[in-house]
Structure formats: C-alpha cells, structure tokens
Amino acid sequence: MGYIMSYDSLELKQVLDGLSELFDAVLHGEKVNENSKKLDELEEELKRRIDGLHTLITNIGTLADEYVVGTADPEGRGFVESVQRFVSAAAQQEEGRLKQKFNDEKRLVEAMTNSEAEMTRIGIESFLMHNPLKIIEEHVLLSMVEDSYLVKGRYKCTGGIEYEYVLDSKANSILSRPLTPASLGLKIRLPIKIGKSWMKQSSAPQMVKIDKFMLKEADVTRKSLFYVLTNPEDKDEVRVVYTKNERTSLVAVGFRDLSGLVDVSGDPALSKHLDAEAFKDLSEMILNTLLQLTNHKLKLTKLVVDDTNVLEKHLYFEFLLRVLSILPVKAETIYNLAVRAGLKYEVKNLLDKIHGFGEKASSLLELFNIYASRSEAN
C-alpha cells in the first residue's frame, strides 16, 4: 500500500474532511458572486427602464407638438401644455414606482449576498483554524483600545497566502485589565540619565519606577518580542526589544519622554545600571501570554492571496485553487489515494462537492485527476 508513504488513512481522511469544509465555504462564495452579478443586472435593468420612460415622455411631447402644428390652431398650445403636465406627473409616479420596486429587489439580493458571504467567511475561518497550511511567519499583535486589548494573529503561509484572526484576549485573565509589571509581580526601575550626586560629588543614575507603566502595544513571534509600556500619567514610554534562541536571550531597552528617545541599552553609562534580567522576565511573561492566545481564535478578519484581499474581492474559487496547489500531497493523487484507502464516503462526498461548482467542475475534476469513469466511488 504505497500511499502510506505519503499519507496514512487517518491523515488522508483529515485532508479530505478539511477540503470538504473548504469546498462548502467556496460554494457559498460562488453564490456571492452570482448575487453580485444579479445586483449589476438589476442596476442595468433599472437604468434601461428609466431611459425608456424618459424616451416615452419625449415621444409623447413630440407627438403633441406635431398634432398642434398639423391643426394650425395656435390655441391648441394649451392642450400640449396640459398633456405635458399630465405626462410629467405620471412619469414621476412611474419612475418612483420603478425605483422602489428595484430597490426592494436589490435589498433582498444584498441580504442574500451578505448572508452567503458570512457563511463563506465562517467556513474558511473554520478551515484555517486547523492550521492546514504551512505557516512560515506568525505574529501576534496587541494594541490597547481605551482600557481593553485588541489582539490579532497574523499568519503568512507558503503560496503567497496571508490571513489574520482576532484572538480572544479574555482567554487569559492577565489581559482582562491593563497589564503592568506590577500586575505580574515585578518591580522594575529604569536608568534614564546620569547626573551628579550632591551628597557624593559623583555621577549617579536617575532612576524611573515603571511598575505601573501599562502595556500599550506589542508584536510577538515565537522567538522575538517588541513592546511599548506607557505611563498613564504623562505618556512617557519604555520601548523594549527581546530576542531569544536555544542558548541565550537578549534585551534592548529605550526610554522616550518629551525630550526625546534615550537608548538605555546602547549607552554604557546607563546600561551598567540596567536590570536586564528583570526585563527578560517581564518580556518572557508577555511573550508566553500572547502566544497562548493563538489557540483562541475568534474571527477571520483578513485573507490575502498575492497581496489581493480575497474577502473583499470575493476571490473564493481562486483561493481554493491556490490551496490545492500547495497541499503537502499533489491534488491529482488525493482522489486515487482515497479510493485505495477505502475512504468511499469521503470520495463520494468529494465528488458531490465538485459537481456543485457547475461549469467550473470540469477544471476541478481534471485537477484531481478524476475522469468520466467514477465507479470506484460507488
């Protein structure tokens, strides 16, 4: 059973289940595009009907004028004006009726489109929750919004695919209120300048307590962290870069106030007074807290293929094709592997989903190396 070299039966079933979920989502996406076309057609039809109405008004006015001219009766001008007033009033009423009718139809189609788009987003969201694509770069981004935290996970994958989720900051109680060193049980003082000590007639560092500085923003990867702590009273900021590998870790600290930015770590006179270990402890706590949230995804907010926004442009089928092109096993072998693995239900389900794509089904059948004879799926 050579297919086990690529996938065992369980792994193959998981791939097929994931594809089934993605196919369902993209089928909803196809309806979004169909409804978008309907909206365009409604716009064109309304314009055509109103243009026709305006042409009718013009023609009636012309006929009335011709009638008066033909009778050579100057007093007939009053008749023409009466006709024009009547036709104008009737035309305004008819134009209003047409616009109302088409607006009602548009609202119905728009509601259906929004519903299908949401179903598509939720389906793709569910598919991506399982991390089926190879992630080559992952960031967790935190920002303070009033007294709460907005946390997003941003993922870059092979094949030019990038996506973004809102993460559930409430999944960790540490983030239920503004995070400070004090809330993590740390007391940290930061040297920000060197001055003369009046008592000792020698140089001494000016220290700032940052225990109550609040975490304002952060950008986290598995091995690095950048974050900003801000003083709620005067907006002074501490800016920290933390990096680590299997052997060691490094921390760089800066301080910003109204007078500018002080590179504490880069100034030998200040760095010798810097409690680097305290900042490493603080950084490690923040890094681990935010990375834990990657398992608590709430909502897919962005999906990009080659810098093009899939959700905004409704390029769902194109996204499906890109996913199929970067699967660990080639799409063209999945069907035959599943048949040989005895996954009859999954194979039939795959075929049913493919046929749901109508005119596009043939290209998918070809992609999966499925031809006219499909008795193996029965």
mmCIF file of N, CA and C in Angstrom, residues 208-331:
data_model
loop_
_atom_site.group_PDB
_atom_site.id
_atom_site.type_symbol
_atom_site.label_atom_id
_atom_site.label_comp_id
_atom_site.label_asym_id
_atom_site.label_seq_id
_atom_site.Cartn_x
_atom_site.Cartn_y
_atom_site.Cartn_z
ATOM 1 N N VAL A 208 13.805 55.659 37.125
ATOM 2 C CA VAL A 208 12.360 55.827 36.994
ATOM 3 C C VAL A 208 11.682 54.499 37.323
ATOM 4 N N LYS A 209 10.717 54.539 38.218
ATOM 5 C CA LYS A 209 9.927 53.344 38.505
ATOM 6 C C LYS A 209 8.915 53.120 37.371
ATOM 7 N N ILE A 210 8.912 51.912 36.822
ATOM 8 C CA ILE A 210 7.962 51.647 35.725
ATOM 9 C C ILE A 210 6.939 50.575 36.117
ATOM 10 N N ASP A 211 6.812 50.337 37.430
ATOM 11 C CA ASP A 211 5.908 49.283 37.909
ATOM 12 C C ASP A 211 4.485 49.453 37.383
ATOM 13 N N LYS A 212 4.027 50.713 37.264
ATOM 14 C CA LYS A 212 2.636 50.958 36.864
ATOM 15 C C LYS A 212 2.499 51.396 35.403
ATOM 16 N N PHE A 213 3.599 51.335 34.654
ATOM 17 C CA PHE A 213 3.515 51.595 33.218
ATOM 18 C C PHE A 213 2.668 50.492 32.577
ATOM 19 N N MET A 214 1.786 50.855 31.666
ATOM 20 C CA MET A 214 0.847 49.907 31.073
ATOM 21 C C MET A 214 1.337 49.430 29.705
ATOM 22 N N LEU A 215 1.109 48.164 29.432
ATOM 23 C CA LEU A 215 1.415 47.617 28.103
ATOM 24 C C LEU A 215 0.496 48.272 27.078
ATOM 25 N N LYS A 216 1.086 48.980 26.123
ATOM 26 C CA LYS A 216 0.317 49.746 25.141
ATOM 27 C C LYS A 216 0.209 49.020 23.803
ATOM 28 N N GLU A 217 1.307 48.408 23.359
ATOM 29 C CA GLU A 217 1.310 47.678 22.094
ATOM 30 C C GLU A 217 2.392 46.625 22.127
ATOM 31 N N ALA A 218 2.243 45.603 21.285
ATOM 32 C CA ALA A 218 3.236 44.526 21.249
ATOM 33 C C ALA A 218 3.164 43.806 19.906
ATOM 34 N N ASP A 219 4.305 43.267 19.498
ATOM 35 C CA ASP A 219 4.412 42.449 18.283
ATOM 36 C C ASP A 219 5.264 41.247 18.650
ATOM 37 N N VAL A 220 4.652 40.055 18.602
ATOM 38 C CA VAL A 220 5.297 38.853 19.118
ATOM 39 C C VAL A 220 5.465 37.812 18.014
ATOM 40 N N THR A 221 6.628 37.152 17.994
ATOM 41 C CA THR A 221 6.825 35.928 17.217
ATOM 42 C C THR A 221 7.283 34.865 18.212
ATOM 43 N N ARG A 222 7.571 33.662 17.703
ATOM 44 C CA ARG A 222 7.987 32.588 18.613
ATOM 45 C C ARG A 222 9.298 32.907 19.329
ATOM 46 N N LYS A 223 10.138 33.729 18.705
ATOM 47 C CA LYS A 223 11.468 33.968 19.279
ATOM 48 C C LYS A 223 11.804 35.440 19.444
ATOM 49 N N SER A 224 10.815 36.304 19.298
ATOM 50 C CA SER A 224 11.110 37.725 19.468
ATOM 51 C C SER A 224 9.881 38.476 19.945
ATOM 52 N N LEU A 225 10.120 39.630 20.510
ATOM 53 C CA LEU A 225 9.037 40.453 21.037
ATOM 54 C C LEU A 225 9.458 41.918 21.029
ATOM 55 N N PHE A 226 8.584 42.746 20.509
ATOM 56 C CA PHE A 226 8.745 44.193 20.645
ATOM 57 C C PHE A 226 7.512 44.701 21.371
ATOM 58 N N TYR A 227 7.709 45.549 22.380
ATOM 59 C CA TYR A 227 6.541 46.087 23.073
ATOM 60 C C TYR A 227 6.834 47.468 23.646
ATOM 61 N N VAL A 228 5.749 48.174 23.947
ATOM 62 C CA VAL A 228 5.824 49.526 24.479
ATOM 63 C C VAL A 228 5.008 49.582 25.768
ATOM 64 N N LEU A 229 5.631 50.104 26.814
ATOM 65 C CA LEU A 229 4.948 50.388 28.081
ATOM 66 C C LEU A 229 4.790 51.899 28.194
ATOM 67 N N THR A 230 3.620 52.340 28.616
ATOM 68 C CA THR A 230 3.388 53.785 28.687
ATOM 69 C C THR A 230 2.930 54.197 30.079
ATOM 70 N N ASN A 231 3.392 55.369 30.501
ATOM 71 C CA ASN A 231 2.984 55.930 31.787
ATOM 72 C C ASN A 231 1.617 56.591 31.601
ATOM 73 N N PRO A 232 0.579 56.123 32.284
ATOM 74 C CA PRO A 232 -0.763 56.689 32.091
ATOM 75 C C PRO A 232 -0.878 58.148 32.516
ATOM 76 N N GLU A 233 0.105 58.623 33.282
ATOM 77 C CA GLU A 233 0.019 59.999 33.797
ATOM 78 C C GLU A 233 0.635 61.032 32.855
ATOM 79 N N ASP A 234 1.783 60.705 32.251
ATOM 80 C CA ASP A 234 2.443 61.716 31.418
ATOM 81 C C ASP A 234 2.848 61.211 30.031
ATOM 82 N N LYS A 235 2.462 59.973 29.693
ATOM 83 C CA LYS A 235 2.703 59.387 28.366
ATOM 84 C C LYS A 235 4.177 59.083 28.074
ATOM 85 N N ASP A 236 5.049 59.122 29.097
ATOM 86 C CA ASP A 236 6.408 58.626 28.894
ATOM 87 C C ASP A 236 6.330 57.153 28.478
ATOM 88 N N GLU A 237 7.298 56.710 27.666
ATOM 89 C CA GLU A 237 7.242 55.346 27.149
ATOM 90 C C GLU A 237 8.546 54.595 27.384
ATOM 91 N N VAL A 238 8.415 53.294 27.633
ATOM 92 C CA VAL A 238 9.548 52.378 27.642
ATOM 93 C C VAL A 238 9.361 51.451 26.447
ATOM 94 N N ARG A 239 10.392 51.355 25.601
ATOM 95 C CA ARG A 239 10.319 50.545 24.388
ATOM 96 C C ARG A 239 11.340 49.414 24.511
ATOM 97 N N VAL A 240 10.866 48.182 24.333
ATOM 98 C CA VAL A 240 11.705 47.009 24.596
ATOM 99 C C VAL A 240 11.716 46.076 23.394
ATOM 100 N N VAL A 241 12.906 45.597 23.049
ATOM 101 C CA VAL A 241 13.059 44.545 22.045
ATOM 102 C C VAL A 241 13.701 43.348 22.737
ATOM 103 N N TYR A 242 13.038 42.193 22.625
ATOM 104 C CA TYR A 242 13.516 40.978 23.291
ATOM 105 C C TYR A 242 13.646 39.878 22.245
ATOM 106 N N THR A 243 14.818 39.243 22.181
ATOM 107 C CA THR A 243 15.035 38.132 21.259
ATOM 108 C C THR A 243 15.672 36.977 22.014
ATOM 109 N N LYS A 244 15.390 35.757 21.508
ATOM 110 C CA LYS A 244 15.983 34.600 22.185
ATOM 111 C C LYS A 244 16.155 33.462 21.192
ATOM 112 N N ASN A 245 17.086 32.554 21.538
ATOM 113 C CA ASN A 245 17.236 31.301 20.810
ATOM 114 C C ASN A 245 17.429 30.194 21.836
ATOM 115 N N GLU A 246 17.874 29.013 21.371
ATOM 116 C CA GLU A 246 18.008 27.876 22.284
ATOM 117 C C GLU A 246 19.054 28.112 23.373
ATOM 118 N N ARG A 247 20.037 28.968 23.097
ATOM 119 C CA ARG A 247 21.154 29.138 24.030
ATOM 120 C C ARG A 247 21.077 30.396 24.896
ATOM 121 N N THR A 248 20.546 31.470 24.347
ATOM 122 C CA THR A 248 20.617 32.725 25.098
ATOM 123 C C THR A 248 19.457 33.648 24.732
ATOM 124 N N SER A 249 19.371 34.755 25.431
ATOM 125 C CA SER A 249 18.351 35.765 25.141
ATOM 126 C C SER A 249 18.975 37.145 25.306
ATOM 127 N N LEU A 250 18.442 38.109 24.565
ATOM 128 C CA LEU A 250 18.951 39.477 24.602
ATOM 129 C C LEU A 250 17.787 40.438 24.764
ATOM 130 N N VAL A 251 18.047 41.535 25.469
ATOM 131 C CA VAL A 251 17.014 42.546 25.641
ATOM 132 C C VAL A 251 17.623 43.924 25.401
ATOM 133 N N ALA A 252 16.895 44.758 24.670
ATOM 134 C CA ALA A 252 17.317 46.143 24.431
ATOM 135 C C ALA A 252 16.192 47.053 24.892
ATOM 136 N N VAL A 253 16.554 48.088 25.661
ATOM 137 C CA VAL A 253 15.543 48.954 26.282
ATOM 138 C C VAL A 253 15.809 50.409 25.924
ATOM 139 N N GLY A 254 14.747 51.118 25.582
ATOM 140 C CA GLY A 254 14.825 52.550 25.329
ATOM 141 C C GLY A 254 13.764 53.281 26.130
ATOM 142 N N PHE A 255 13.990 54.570 26.356
ATOM 143 C CA PHE A 255 13.029 55.391 27.118
ATOM 144 C C PHE A 255 12.740 56.661 26.324
ATOM 145 N N ARG A 256 11.454 56.975 26.182
ATOM 146 C CA ARG A 256 11.070 58.167 25.433
ATOM 147 C C ARG A 256 10.220 59.074 26.318
ATOM 148 N N ASP A 257 10.602 60.360 26.365
ATOM 149 C CA ASP A 257 9.771 61.368 27.007
ATOM 150 C C ASP A 257 9.742 62.588 26.093
ATOM 151 N N LEU A 258 9.304 63.720 26.609
ATOM 152 C CA LEU A 258 9.172 64.913 25.771
ATOM 153 C C LEU A 258 10.496 65.377 25.189
ATOM 154 N N SER A 259 11.599 65.018 25.837
ATOM 155 C CA SER A 259 12.917 65.464 25.373
ATOM 156 C C SER A 259 13.494 64.542 24.306
ATOM 157 N N GLY A 260 12.858 63.394 24.051
ATOM 158 C CA GLY A 260 13.334 62.501 23.008
ATOM 159 C C GLY A 260 13.550 61.082 23.501
ATOM 160 N N LEU A 261 14.241 60.274 22.673
ATOM 161 C CA LEU A 261 14.462 58.860 22.969
ATOM 162 C C LEU A 261 15.861 58.637 23.527
ATOM 163 N N VAL A 262 15.934 57.890 24.628
ATOM 164 C CA VAL A 262 17.208 57.523 25.240
ATOM 165 C C VAL A 262 17.436 56.029 25.018
ATOM 166 N N ASP A 263 18.549 55.679 24.371
ATOM 167 C CA ASP A 263 18.906 54.274 24.150
ATOM 168 C C ASP A 263 19.635 53.779 25.395
ATOM 169 N N VAL A 264 18.865 53.264 26.339
ATOM 170 C CA VAL A 264 19.433 52.864 27.628
ATOM 171 C C VAL A 264 20.444 51.738 27.447
ATOM 172 N N SER A 265 20.069 50.727 26.657
ATOM 173 C CA SER A 265 20.964 49.577 26.464
ATOM 174 C C SER A 265 22.220 49.949 25.696
ATOM 175 N N GLY A 266 22.112 50.941 24.809
ATOM 176 C CA GLY A 266 23.251 51.312 23.984
ATOM 177 C C GLY A 266 24.182 52.323 24.615
ATOM 178 N N ASP A 267 23.842 52.821 25.786
ATOM 179 C CA ASP A 267 24.669 53.808 26.481
ATOM 180 C C ASP A 267 25.398 53.098 27.624
ATOM 181 N N PRO A 268 26.730 52.914 27.523
ATOM 182 C CA PRO A 268 27.460 52.168 28.561
ATOM 183 C C PRO A 268 27.266 52.737 29.959
ATOM 184 N N ALA A 269 27.149 54.056 30.068
ATOM 185 C CA ALA A 269 26.990 54.670 31.391
ATOM 186 C C ALA A 269 25.652 54.294 32.023
ATOM 187 N N LEU A 270 24.629 54.045 31.180
ATOM 188 C CA LEU A 270 23.305 53.665 31.684
ATOM 189 C C LEU A 270 23.126 52.157 31.756
ATOM 190 N N SER A 271 23.632 51.451 30.745
ATOM 191 C CA SER A 271 23.374 50.008 30.651
ATOM 192 C C SER A 271 23.915 49.232 31.847
ATOM 193 N N LYS A 272 24.994 49.737 32.459
ATOM 194 C CA LYS A 272 25.542 49.007 33.606
ATOM 195 C C LYS A 272 24.613 49.075 34.819
ATOM 196 N N HIS A 273 23.668 50.034 34.788
ATOM 197 C CA HIS A 273 22.685 50.133 35.872
ATOM 198 C C HIS A 273 21.340 49.498 35.493
ATOM 199 N N LEU A 274 21.255 48.961 34.273
ATOM 200 C CA LEU A 274 20.004 48.368 33.793
ATOM 201 C C LEU A 274 19.834 46.961 34.342
ATOM 202 N N ASP A 275 18.665 46.682 34.902
ATOM 203 C CA ASP A 275 18.352 45.341 35.396
ATOM 204 C C ASP A 275 17.822 44.514 34.218
ATOM 205 N N ALA A 276 18.746 44.031 33.397
ATOM 206 C CA ALA A 276 18.364 43.312 32.184
ATOM 207 C C ALA A 276 17.574 42.051 32.493
ATOM 208 N N GLU A 277 17.914 41.365 33.590
ATOM 209 C CA GLU A 277 17.209 40.125 33.931
ATOM 210 C C GLU A 277 15.738 40.389 34.252
ATOM 211 N N ALA A 278 15.462 41.515 34.908
ATOM 212 C CA ALA A 278 14.069 41.857 35.212
ATOM 213 C C ALA A 278 13.288 42.094 33.927
ATOM 214 N N PHE A 279 13.927 42.768 32.957
ATOM 215 C CA PHE A 279 13.257 42.996 31.676
ATOM 216 C C PHE A 279 13.100 41.698 30.889
ATOM 217 N N LYS A 280 14.053 40.778 31.026
ATOM 218 C CA LYS A 280 13.908 39.478 30.373
ATOM 219 C C LYS A 280 12.740 38.706 30.971
ATOM 220 N N ASP A 281 12.611 38.751 32.292
ATOM 221 C CA ASP A 281 11.485 38.074 32.949
ATOM 222 C C ASP A 281 10.159 38.659 32.491
ATOM 223 N N LEU A 282 10.088 39.993 32.474
ATOM 224 C CA LEU A 282 8.871 40.663 32.022
ATOM 225 C C LEU A 282 8.562 40.300 30.571
ATOM 226 N N SER A 283 9.578 40.323 29.732
ATOM 227 C CA SER A 283 9.401 40.026 28.309
ATOM 228 C C SER A 283 8.932 38.597 28.092
ATOM 229 N N GLU A 284 9.520 37.664 28.819
ATOM 230 C CA GLU A 284 9.141 36.261 28.668
ATOM 231 C C GLU A 284 7.679 36.043 29.072
ATOM 232 N N MET A 285 7.248 36.729 30.140
ATOM 233 C CA MET A 285 5.854 36.615 30.574
ATOM 234 C C MET A 285 4.893 37.153 29.511
ATOM 235 N N ILE A 286 5.236 38.309 28.948
ATOM 236 C CA ILE A 286 4.377 38.904 27.915
ATOM 237 C C ILE A 286 4.356 38.019 26.672
ATOM 238 N N LEU A 287 5.539 37.536 26.266
ATOM 239 C CA LEU A 287 5.635 36.697 25.077
ATOM 240 C C LEU A 287 4.781 35.437 25.233
ATOM 241 N N ASN A 288 4.918 34.737 26.342
ATOM 242 C CA ASN A 288 4.157 33.497 26.557
ATOM 243 C C ASN A 288 2.658 33.762 26.661
ATOM 244 N N THR A 289 2.306 34.862 27.315
ATOM 245 C CA THR A 289 0.885 35.212 27.452
ATOM 246 C C THR A 289 0.239 35.407 26.093
ATOM 247 N N LEU A 290 0.919 36.123 25.204
ATOM 248 C CA LEU A 290 0.342 36.408 23.892
ATOM 249 C C LEU A 290 0.367 35.192 22.974
ATOM 250 N N LEU A 291 1.420 34.395 23.037
ATOM 251 C CA LEU A 291 1.476 33.201 22.184
ATOM 252 C C LEU A 291 0.393 32.198 22.556
ATOM 253 N N GLN A 292 0.017 32.150 23.828
ATOM 254 C CA GLN A 292 -1.056 31.234 24.249
ATOM 255 C C GLN A 292 -2.388 31.563 23.565
ATOM 256 N N LEU A 293 -2.551 32.822 23.175
ATOM 257 C CA LEU A 293 -3.827 33.238 22.579
ATOM 258 C C LEU A 293 -4.005 32.721 21.158
ATOM 259 N N THR A 294 -2.929 32.214 20.542
ATOM 260 C CA THR A 294 -3.068 31.701 19.175
ATOM 261 C C THR A 294 -4.019 30.511 19.116
ATOM 262 N N ASN A 295 -4.259 29.869 20.248
ATOM 263 C CA ASN A 295 -5.216 28.754 20.313
ATOM 264 C C ASN A 295 -6.639 29.237 20.587
ATOM 265 N N HIS A 296 -6.819 30.551 20.627
ATOM 266 C CA HIS A 296 -8.148 31.113 20.937
ATOM 267 C C HIS A 296 -8.540 32.118 19.852
ATOM 268 N N LYS A 297 -8.715 31.598 18.645
ATOM 269 C CA LYS A 297 -9.103 32.449 17.518
ATOM 270 C C LYS A 297 -10.599 32.739 17.578
ATOM 271 N N LEU A 298 -10.963 33.994 17.333
ATOM 272 C CA LEU A 298 -12.365 34.396 17.370
ATOM 273 C C LEU A 298 -12.961 34.594 15.979
ATOM 274 N N LYS A 299 -12.277 35.359 15.142
ATOM 275 C CA LYS A 299 -12.882 35.731 13.864
ATOM 276 C C LYS A 299 -11.810 36.015 12.818
ATOM 277 N N LEU A 300 -12.024 35.467 11.630
ATOM 278 C CA LEU A 300 -11.158 35.756 10.486
ATOM 279 C C LEU A 300 -11.492 37.156 9.968
ATOM 280 N N THR A 301 -10.506 38.031 9.955
ATOM 281 C CA THR A 301 -10.750 39.420 9.543
ATOM 282 C C THR A 301 -10.071 39.782 8.232
ATOM 283 N N LYS A 302 -9.121 38.957 7.800
ATOM 284 C CA LYS A 302 -8.415 39.277 6.556
ATOM 285 C C LYS A 302 -7.861 38.004 5.948
ATOM 286 N N LEU A 303 -7.974 37.898 4.622
ATOM 287 C CA LEU A 303 -7.421 36.769 3.886
ATOM 288 C C LEU A 303 -6.869 37.307 2.572
ATOM 289 N N VAL A 304 -5.590 37.083 2.341
ATOM 290 C CA VAL A 304 -4.906 37.673 1.187
ATOM 291 C C VAL A 304 -4.193 36.589 0.385
ATOM 292 N N VAL A 305 -4.304 36.666 -0.922
ATOM 293 C CA VAL A 305 -3.509 35.827 -1.824
ATOM 294 C C VAL A 305 -2.765 36.756 -2.774
ATOM 295 N N ASP A 306 -1.447 36.698 -2.735
ATOM 296 C CA ASP A 306 -0.616 37.570 -3.585
ATOM 297 C C ASP A 306 -1.028 39.036 -3.457
ATOM 298 N N ASP A 307 -1.187 39.490 -2.226
ATOM 299 C CA ASP A 307 -1.498 40.894 -1.916
ATOM 300 C C ASP A 307 -2.905 41.317 -2.338
ATOM 301 N N THR A 308 -3.752 40.370 -2.734
ATOM 302 C CA THR A 308 -5.129 40.686 -3.099
ATOM 303 C C THR A 308 -6.068 40.166 -2.019
ATOM 304 N N ASN A 309 -6.969 41.029 -1.532
ATOM 305 C CA ASN A 309 -7.870 40.676 -0.441
ATOM 306 C C ASN A 309 -8.989 39.775 -0.959
ATOM 307 N N VAL A 310 -8.955 38.511 -0.543
ATOM 308 C CA VAL A 310 -9.919 37.512 -1.018
ATOM 309 C C VAL A 310 -11.336 37.834 -0.565
ATOM 310 N N LEU A 311 -11.495 38.249 0.696
ATOM 311 C CA LEU A 311 -12.827 38.503 1.248
ATOM 312 C C LEU A 311 -13.462 39.729 0.615
ATOM 313 N N GLU A 312 -12.676 40.756 0.357
ATOM 314 C CA GLU A 312 -13.217 41.977 -0.250
ATOM 315 C C GLU A 312 -13.539 41.788 -1.724
ATOM 316 N N LYS A 313 -12.667 41.069 -2.436
ATOM 317 C CA LYS A 313 -12.826 40.901 -3.886
ATOM 318 C C LYS A 313 -13.645 39.655 -4.238
ATOM 319 N N HIS A 314 -14.027 38.865 -3.207
ATOM 320 C CA HIS A 314 -14.809 37.641 -3.415
ATOM 321 C C HIS A 314 -14.082 36.642 -4.323
ATOM 322 N N LEU A 315 -12.772 36.508 -4.137
ATOM 323 C CA LEU A 315 -11.973 35.601 -4.964
ATOM 324 C C LEU A 315 -11.845 34.244 -4.270
ATOM 325 N N TYR A 316 -12.991 33.651 -3.930
ATOM 326 C CA TYR A 316 -13.001 32.427 -3.140
ATOM 327 C C TYR A 316 -12.513 31.215 -3.937
ATOM 328 N N PHE A 317 -12.967 31.110 -5.187
ATOM 329 C CA PHE A 317 -12.543 29.968 -6.012
ATOM 330 C C PHE A 317 -11.045 30.036 -6.277
ATOM 331 N N GLU A 318 -10.536 31.238 -6.487
ATOM 332 C CA GLU A 318 -9.094 31.409 -6.695
ATOM 333 C C GLU A 318 -8.312 30.989 -5.447
ATOM 334 N N PHE A 319 -8.882 31.285 -4.275
ATOM 335 C CA PHE A 319 -8.239 30.855 -3.025
ATOM 336 C C PHE A 319 -8.218 29.330 -2.945
ATOM 337 N N LEU A 320 -9.332 28.694 -3.310
ATOM 338 C CA LEU A 320 -9.395 27.229 -3.306
ATOM 339 C C LEU A 320 -8.310 26.642 -4.213
ATOM 340 N N LEU A 321 -8.170 27.185 -5.413
ATOM 341 C CA LEU A 321 -7.156 26.688 -6.343
ATOM 342 C C LEU A 321 -5.753 26.856 -5.779
ATOM 343 N N ARG A 322 -5.512 27.975 -5.098
ATOM 344 C CA ARG A 322 -4.187 28.195 -4.523
ATOM 345 C C ARG A 322 -3.920 27.184 -3.407
ATOM 346 N N VAL A 323 -4.918 26.919 -2.575
ATOM 347 C CA VAL A 323 -4.760 25.925 -1.504
ATOM 348 C C VAL A 323 -4.430 24.558 -2.099
ATOM 349 N N LEU A 324 -5.172 24.180 -3.148
ATOM 350 C CA LEU A 324 -4.936 22.878 -3.782
ATOM 351 C C LEU A 324 -3.534 22.782 -4.373
ATOM 352 N N SER A 325 -2.986 23.911 -4.791
ATOM 353 C CA SER A 325 -1.656 23.901 -5.416
ATOM 354 C C SER A 325 -0.532 23.756 -4.402
ATOM 355 N N ILE A 326 -0.820 24.020 -3.119
ATOM 356 C CA ILE A 326 0.263 23.982 -2.122
ATOM 357 C C ILE A 326 0.053 22.902 -1.065
ATOM 358 N N LEU A 327 -0.903 21.983 -1.293
ATOM 359 C CA LEU A 327 -1.083 20.882 -0.350
ATOM 360 C C LEU A 327 0.183 20.029 -0.292
ATOM 361 N N PRO A 328 0.461 19.424 0.879
ATOM 362 C CA PRO A 328 1.673 18.586 1.003
ATOM 363 C C PRO A 328 1.697 17.439 -0.004
ATOM 364 N N VAL A 329 0.525 16.929 -0.381
ATOM 365 C CA VAL A 329 0.455 15.915 -1.428
ATOM 366 C C VAL A 329 -0.301 16.528 -2.602
ATOM 367 N N LYS A 330 0.109 16.208 -3.825
ATOM 368 C CA LYS A 330 -0.489 16.828 -5.002
ATOM 369 C C LYS A 330 -1.975 16.496 -5.087
ATOM 370 N N ALA A 331 -2.775 17.495 -5.463
ATOM 371 C CA ALA A 331 -4.220 17.316 -5.553
ATOM 372 C C ALA A 331 -4.584 16.176 -6.490
#
